[in-house]
GROMACS .gro file of C-alpha atoms in nm:
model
  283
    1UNK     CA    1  14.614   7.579   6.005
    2UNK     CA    2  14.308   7.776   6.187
    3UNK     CA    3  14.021   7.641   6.307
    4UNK     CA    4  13.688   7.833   6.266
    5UNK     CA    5  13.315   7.865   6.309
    6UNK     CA    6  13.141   8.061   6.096
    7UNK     CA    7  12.749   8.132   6.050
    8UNK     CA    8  12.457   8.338   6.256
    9UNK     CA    9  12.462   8.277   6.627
   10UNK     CA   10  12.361   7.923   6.767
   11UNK     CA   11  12.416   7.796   6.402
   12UNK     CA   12  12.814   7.863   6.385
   13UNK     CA   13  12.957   7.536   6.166
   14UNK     CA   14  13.296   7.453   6.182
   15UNK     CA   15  13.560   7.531   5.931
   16UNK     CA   16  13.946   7.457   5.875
   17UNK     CA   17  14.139   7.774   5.722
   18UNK     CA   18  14.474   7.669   5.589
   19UNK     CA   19  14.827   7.882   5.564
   20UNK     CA   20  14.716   7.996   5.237
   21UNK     CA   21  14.378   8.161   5.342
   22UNK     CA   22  14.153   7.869   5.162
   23UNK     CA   23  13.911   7.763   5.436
   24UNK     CA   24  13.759   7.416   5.389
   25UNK     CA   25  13.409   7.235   5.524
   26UNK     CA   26  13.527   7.029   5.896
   27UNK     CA   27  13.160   6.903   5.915
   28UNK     CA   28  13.221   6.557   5.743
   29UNK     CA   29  13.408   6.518   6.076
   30UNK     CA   30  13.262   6.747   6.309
   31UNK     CA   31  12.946   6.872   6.398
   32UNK     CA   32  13.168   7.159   6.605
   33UNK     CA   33  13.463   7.267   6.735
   34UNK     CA   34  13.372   7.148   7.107
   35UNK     CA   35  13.488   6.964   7.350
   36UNK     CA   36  13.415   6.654   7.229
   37UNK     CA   37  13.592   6.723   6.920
   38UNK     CA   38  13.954   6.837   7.091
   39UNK     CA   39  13.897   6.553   7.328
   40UNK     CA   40  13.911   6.319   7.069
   41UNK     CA   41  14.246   6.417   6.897
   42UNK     CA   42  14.031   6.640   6.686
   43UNK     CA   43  14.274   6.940   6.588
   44UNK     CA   44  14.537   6.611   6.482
   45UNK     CA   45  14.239   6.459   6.295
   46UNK     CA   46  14.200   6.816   6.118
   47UNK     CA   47  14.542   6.901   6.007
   48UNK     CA   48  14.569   6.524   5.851
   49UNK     CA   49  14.228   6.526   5.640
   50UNK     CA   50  14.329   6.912   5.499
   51UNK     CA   51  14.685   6.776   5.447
   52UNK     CA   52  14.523   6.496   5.248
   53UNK     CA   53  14.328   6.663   5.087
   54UNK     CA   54  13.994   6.552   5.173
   55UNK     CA   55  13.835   6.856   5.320
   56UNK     CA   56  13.616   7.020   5.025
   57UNK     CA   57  13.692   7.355   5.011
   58UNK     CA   58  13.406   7.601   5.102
   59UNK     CA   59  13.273   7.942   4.975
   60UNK     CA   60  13.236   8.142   5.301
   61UNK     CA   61  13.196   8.544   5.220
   62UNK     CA   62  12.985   8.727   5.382
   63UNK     CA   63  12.915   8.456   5.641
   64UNK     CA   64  12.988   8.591   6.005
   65UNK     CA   65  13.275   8.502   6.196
   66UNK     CA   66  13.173   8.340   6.526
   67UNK     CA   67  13.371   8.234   6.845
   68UNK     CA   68  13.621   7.968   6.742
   69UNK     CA   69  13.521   7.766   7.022
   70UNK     CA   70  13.174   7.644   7.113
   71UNK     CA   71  13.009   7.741   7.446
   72UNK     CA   72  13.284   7.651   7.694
   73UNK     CA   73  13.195   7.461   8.007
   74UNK     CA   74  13.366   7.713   8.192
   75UNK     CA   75  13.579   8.045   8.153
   76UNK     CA   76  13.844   8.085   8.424
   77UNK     CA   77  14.049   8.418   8.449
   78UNK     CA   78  14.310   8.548   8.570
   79UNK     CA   79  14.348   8.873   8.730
   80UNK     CA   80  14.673   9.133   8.820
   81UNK     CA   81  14.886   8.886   8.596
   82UNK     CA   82  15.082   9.150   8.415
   83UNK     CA   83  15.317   9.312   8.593
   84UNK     CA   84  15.336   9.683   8.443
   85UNK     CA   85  14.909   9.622   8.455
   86UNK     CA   86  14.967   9.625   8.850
   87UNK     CA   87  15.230   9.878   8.890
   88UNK     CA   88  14.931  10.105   8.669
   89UNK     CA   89  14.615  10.049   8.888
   90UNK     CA   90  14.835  10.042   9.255
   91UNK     CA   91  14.770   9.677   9.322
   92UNK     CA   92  15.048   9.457   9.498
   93UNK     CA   93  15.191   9.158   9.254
   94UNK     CA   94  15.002   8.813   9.373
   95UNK     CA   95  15.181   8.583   9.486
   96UNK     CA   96  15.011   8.325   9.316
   97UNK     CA   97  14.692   8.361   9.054
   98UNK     CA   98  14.441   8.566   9.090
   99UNK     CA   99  14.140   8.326   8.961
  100UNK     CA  100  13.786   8.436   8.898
  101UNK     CA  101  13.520   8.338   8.686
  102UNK     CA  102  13.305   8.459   8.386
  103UNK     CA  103  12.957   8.291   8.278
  104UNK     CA  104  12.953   8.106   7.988
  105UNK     CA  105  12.772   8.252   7.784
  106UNK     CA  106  12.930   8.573   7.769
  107UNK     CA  107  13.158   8.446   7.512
  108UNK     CA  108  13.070   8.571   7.184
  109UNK     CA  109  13.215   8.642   6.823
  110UNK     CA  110  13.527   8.857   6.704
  111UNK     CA  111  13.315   9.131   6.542
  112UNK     CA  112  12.970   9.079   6.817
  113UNK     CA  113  12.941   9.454   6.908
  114UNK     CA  114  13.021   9.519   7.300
  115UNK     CA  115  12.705   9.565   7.496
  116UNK     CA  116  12.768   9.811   7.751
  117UNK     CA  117  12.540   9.727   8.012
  118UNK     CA  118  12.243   9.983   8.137
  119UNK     CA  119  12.352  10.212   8.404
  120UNK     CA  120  12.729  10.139   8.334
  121UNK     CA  121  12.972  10.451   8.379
  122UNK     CA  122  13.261  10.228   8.380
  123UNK     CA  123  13.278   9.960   8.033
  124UNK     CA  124  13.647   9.863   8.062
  125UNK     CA  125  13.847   9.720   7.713
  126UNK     CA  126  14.126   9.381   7.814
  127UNK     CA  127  14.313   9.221   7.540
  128UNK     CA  128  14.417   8.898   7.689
  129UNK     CA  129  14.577   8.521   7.554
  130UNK     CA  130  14.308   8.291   7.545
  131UNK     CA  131  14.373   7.927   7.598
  132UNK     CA  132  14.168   7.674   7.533
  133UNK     CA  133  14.202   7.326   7.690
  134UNK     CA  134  14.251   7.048   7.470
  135UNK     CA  135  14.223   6.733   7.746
  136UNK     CA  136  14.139   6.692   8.115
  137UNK     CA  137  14.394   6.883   8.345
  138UNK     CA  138  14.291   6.756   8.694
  139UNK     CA  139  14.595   6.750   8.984
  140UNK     CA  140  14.909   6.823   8.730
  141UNK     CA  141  15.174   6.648   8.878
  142UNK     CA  142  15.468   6.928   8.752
  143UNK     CA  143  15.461   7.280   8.564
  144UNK     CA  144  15.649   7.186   8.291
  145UNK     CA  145  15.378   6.870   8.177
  146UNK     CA  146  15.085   7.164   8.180
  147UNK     CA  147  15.115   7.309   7.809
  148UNK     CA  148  15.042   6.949   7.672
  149UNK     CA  149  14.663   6.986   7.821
  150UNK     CA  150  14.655   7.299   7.560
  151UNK     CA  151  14.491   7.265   7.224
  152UNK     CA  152  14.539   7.587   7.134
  153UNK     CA  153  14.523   7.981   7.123
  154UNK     CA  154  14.312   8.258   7.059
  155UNK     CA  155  14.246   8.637   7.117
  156UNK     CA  156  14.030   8.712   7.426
  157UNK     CA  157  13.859   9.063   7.494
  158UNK     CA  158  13.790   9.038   7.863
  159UNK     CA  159  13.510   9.327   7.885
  160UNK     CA  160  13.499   9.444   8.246
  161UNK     CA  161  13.248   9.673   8.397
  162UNK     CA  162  13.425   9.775   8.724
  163UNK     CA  163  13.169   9.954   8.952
  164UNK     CA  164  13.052   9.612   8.939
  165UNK     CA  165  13.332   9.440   8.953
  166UNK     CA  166  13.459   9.636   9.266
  167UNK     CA  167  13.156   9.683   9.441
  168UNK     CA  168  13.202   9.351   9.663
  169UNK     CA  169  13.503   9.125   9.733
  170UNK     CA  170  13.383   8.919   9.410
  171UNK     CA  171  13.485   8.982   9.066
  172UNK     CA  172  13.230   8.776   8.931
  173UNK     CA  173  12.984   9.023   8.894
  174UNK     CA  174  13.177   9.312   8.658
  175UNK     CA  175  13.243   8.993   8.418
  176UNK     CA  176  12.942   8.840   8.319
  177UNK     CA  177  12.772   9.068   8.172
  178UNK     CA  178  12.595   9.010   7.832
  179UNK     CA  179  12.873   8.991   7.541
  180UNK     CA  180  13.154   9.061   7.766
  181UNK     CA  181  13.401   8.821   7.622
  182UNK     CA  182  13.440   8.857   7.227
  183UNK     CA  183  13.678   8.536   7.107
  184UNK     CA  184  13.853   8.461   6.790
  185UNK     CA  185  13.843   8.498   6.498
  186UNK     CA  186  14.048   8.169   6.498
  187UNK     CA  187  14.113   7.856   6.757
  188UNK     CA  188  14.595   7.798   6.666
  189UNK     CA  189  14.652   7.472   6.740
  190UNK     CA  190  14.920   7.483   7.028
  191UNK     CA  191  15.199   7.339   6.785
  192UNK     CA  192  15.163   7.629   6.574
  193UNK     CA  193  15.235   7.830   6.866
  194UNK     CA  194  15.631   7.770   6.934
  195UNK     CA  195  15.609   8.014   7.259
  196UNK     CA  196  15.292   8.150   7.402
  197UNK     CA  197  15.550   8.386   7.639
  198UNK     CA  198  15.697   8.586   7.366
  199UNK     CA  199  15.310   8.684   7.173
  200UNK     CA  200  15.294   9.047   7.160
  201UNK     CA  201  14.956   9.203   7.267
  202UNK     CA  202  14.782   9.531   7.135
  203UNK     CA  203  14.481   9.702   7.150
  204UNK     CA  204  14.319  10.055   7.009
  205UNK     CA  205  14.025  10.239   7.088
  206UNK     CA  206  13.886  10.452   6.796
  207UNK     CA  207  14.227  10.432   6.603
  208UNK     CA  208  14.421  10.513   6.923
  209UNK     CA  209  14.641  10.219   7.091
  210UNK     CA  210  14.624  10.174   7.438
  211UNK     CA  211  14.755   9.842   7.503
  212UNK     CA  212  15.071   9.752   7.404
  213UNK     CA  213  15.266   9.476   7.557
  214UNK     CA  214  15.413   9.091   7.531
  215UNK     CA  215  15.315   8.803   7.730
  216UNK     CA  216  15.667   8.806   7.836
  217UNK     CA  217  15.542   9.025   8.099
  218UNK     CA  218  15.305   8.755   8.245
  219UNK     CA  219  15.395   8.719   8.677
  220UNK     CA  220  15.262   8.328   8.606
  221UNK     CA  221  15.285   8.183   8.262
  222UNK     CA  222  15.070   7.963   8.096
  223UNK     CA  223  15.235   7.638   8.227
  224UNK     CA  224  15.160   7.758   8.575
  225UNK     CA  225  14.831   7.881   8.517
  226UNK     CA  226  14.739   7.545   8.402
  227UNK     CA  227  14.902   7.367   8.667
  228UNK     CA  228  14.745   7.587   8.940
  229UNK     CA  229  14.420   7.581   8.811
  230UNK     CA  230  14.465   7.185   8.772
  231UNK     CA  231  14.495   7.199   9.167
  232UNK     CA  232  14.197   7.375   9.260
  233UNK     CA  233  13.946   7.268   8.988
  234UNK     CA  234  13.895   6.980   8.685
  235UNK     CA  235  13.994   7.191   8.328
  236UNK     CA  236  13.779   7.011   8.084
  237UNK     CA  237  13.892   7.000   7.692
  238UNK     CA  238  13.640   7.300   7.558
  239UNK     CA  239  13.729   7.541   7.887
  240UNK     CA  240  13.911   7.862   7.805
  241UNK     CA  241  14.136   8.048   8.054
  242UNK     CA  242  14.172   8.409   7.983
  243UNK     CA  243  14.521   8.444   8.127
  244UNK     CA  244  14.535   8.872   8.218
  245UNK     CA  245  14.554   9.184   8.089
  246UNK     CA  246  14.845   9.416   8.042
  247UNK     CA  247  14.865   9.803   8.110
  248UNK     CA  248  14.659  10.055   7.907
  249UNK     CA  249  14.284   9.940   8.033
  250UNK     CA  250  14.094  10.288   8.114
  251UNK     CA  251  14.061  10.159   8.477
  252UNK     CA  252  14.486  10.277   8.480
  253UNK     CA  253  14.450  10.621   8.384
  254UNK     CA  254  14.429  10.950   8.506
  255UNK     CA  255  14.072  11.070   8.580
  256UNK     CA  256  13.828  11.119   8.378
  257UNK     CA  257  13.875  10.798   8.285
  258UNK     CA  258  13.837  10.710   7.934
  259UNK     CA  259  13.562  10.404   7.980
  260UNK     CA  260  13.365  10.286   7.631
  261UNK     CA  261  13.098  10.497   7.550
  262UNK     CA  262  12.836  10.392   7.272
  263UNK     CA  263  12.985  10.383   6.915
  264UNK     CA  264  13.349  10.332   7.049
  265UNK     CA  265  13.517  10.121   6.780
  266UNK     CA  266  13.754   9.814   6.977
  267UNK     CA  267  14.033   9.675   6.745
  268UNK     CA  268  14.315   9.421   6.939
  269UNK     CA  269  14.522   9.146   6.801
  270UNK     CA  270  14.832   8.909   6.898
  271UNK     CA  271  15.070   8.793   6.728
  272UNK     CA  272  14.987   8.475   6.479
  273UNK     CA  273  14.695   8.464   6.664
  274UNK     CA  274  14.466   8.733   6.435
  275UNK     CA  275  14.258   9.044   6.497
  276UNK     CA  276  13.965   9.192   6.613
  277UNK     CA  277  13.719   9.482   6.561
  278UNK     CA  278  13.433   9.573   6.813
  279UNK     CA  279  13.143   9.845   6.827
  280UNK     CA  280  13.053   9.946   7.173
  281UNK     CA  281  12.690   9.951   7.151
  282UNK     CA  282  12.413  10.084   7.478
  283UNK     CA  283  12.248   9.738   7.604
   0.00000   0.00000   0.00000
């Protein structure tokens, strides 16, 4: 079972696609796939009424395919987390996460072309594991209790612009630009994911892969990510954490450095988790 939202921006409705590929109507139990929704036991609630059978079944070509997730209170990443990523751009493995955040709003749909933004030299590609909070996470008492905050999975593009993002001490700024985090095109429940450490990653610029990897390479897993960020901040059910980036962003290669240019094609999956496809476009 995948969970997704489907329609023109602001008027995404939510939409249960089952192992066979038939996607059924969620409305006649939620307005969205938001907080409120996983808060409430809603993925659980889901998988019952389609098991049932009382989800009507819905006609949904041609519709677009919009972030699985609705606006999240908050998008927390994590930076440096892969280690080949850090041996590639000279940067010293952290010693515990690297956390930084990206405006809300940013988050957009698998297919929303990537606006690079005026002025930019320096449009960066990251396929990262998404995770998306399922319940509130606030002072984790151990590592190993963190996953069952987790509601579930997705594919992240973290879109980094990085003469902003290095042009002060704070990362902030090379995140948030407009469209700089395309999600989906489906929300896994966690129990559909047996091991979010052994997901392989991959990404391809026009037709040519550049990122290709396994979250087995995470320095801090998902566990700990949760549990550190649990310490520092309240994760709300809705939030997603973009958990890093392995090697094979432009930013790690010899000069000239490949950046996105307009009419760049973007294409990255993981494993169970789906696929994406991107047009850089000039803001």
């Amino acid at each position: 079972m995948q969970l997704v939202r489907l329609g023109e921006p602001g008027s995404e409705r939510p939409f249960v696609r089952a192992g066979d590929g038939t996607t059924y109507d969620l409305g006649g139990l939620t307005a969205d796939v938001d907080g409120g929704f996983l808060a409430a036991d809603g993925i659980a609630r889901a998988a019952a009424a389609l098991a049932a059978g009382e989800l009507p079944e819905a006609g949904v070509e041609g519709l677009r395919v919009g972030s699985p997730i609705a606006q999240p209170g908050k998008v927390v990443c994590i930076g440096m987390n892969y280690r080949r990523h850090a041996e590639e751009t000279g940067a010293t493995p952290p010693t515990e996460p690297v956390v930084f955040m990206k405006a809300p709003d940013v988050v957009v749909g698998p297919a929303d072309d990537v606006l690079i933004p005026r002025g930019s030299t320096s449009t960066d590609w990251e396929v990262e594991l998404g995770v998306v909070i399922g319940k509130t996470a606030r002072y984790l008492d151990s590592v190993e209790e963190a996953l069952e905050y987790v509601a579930g999975y997705v594919v992240s593009n973290d879109v980094s612009e990085r003469a902003l993002q290095f042009r002060t001490a704070q990362w902030d700024k090379g995140k948030s630009c407009e469209n700089f985090n395309p999600l989906g095109p489906a929300l896994v429940p966690a129990s559909e994911v047996p091991d979010p450490q052994d997901l392989g990653l991959r990404l391809w610029i026009n037709g040519e892969k550049k990122q290709d990897s396994s979250t087995k390479d995470m320095i801090f897993s998902v566990a700990e990510i949760v549990h550190h960020l649990s310490q520092v901040m309240v994760l709300r059910p809705g939030d997603l954490i973009n958990t890093g980036t392995p090697e094979g962003v432009a930013l790690g290669q010899p000069d000239p450095k490949p950046y996105l240019r307009d009419g760049d094609v973007i294409e990255l999956e993981i494993d169970g988790l789906g696929r994406q496809r991107q047009t850089a476009r000039q803001a």
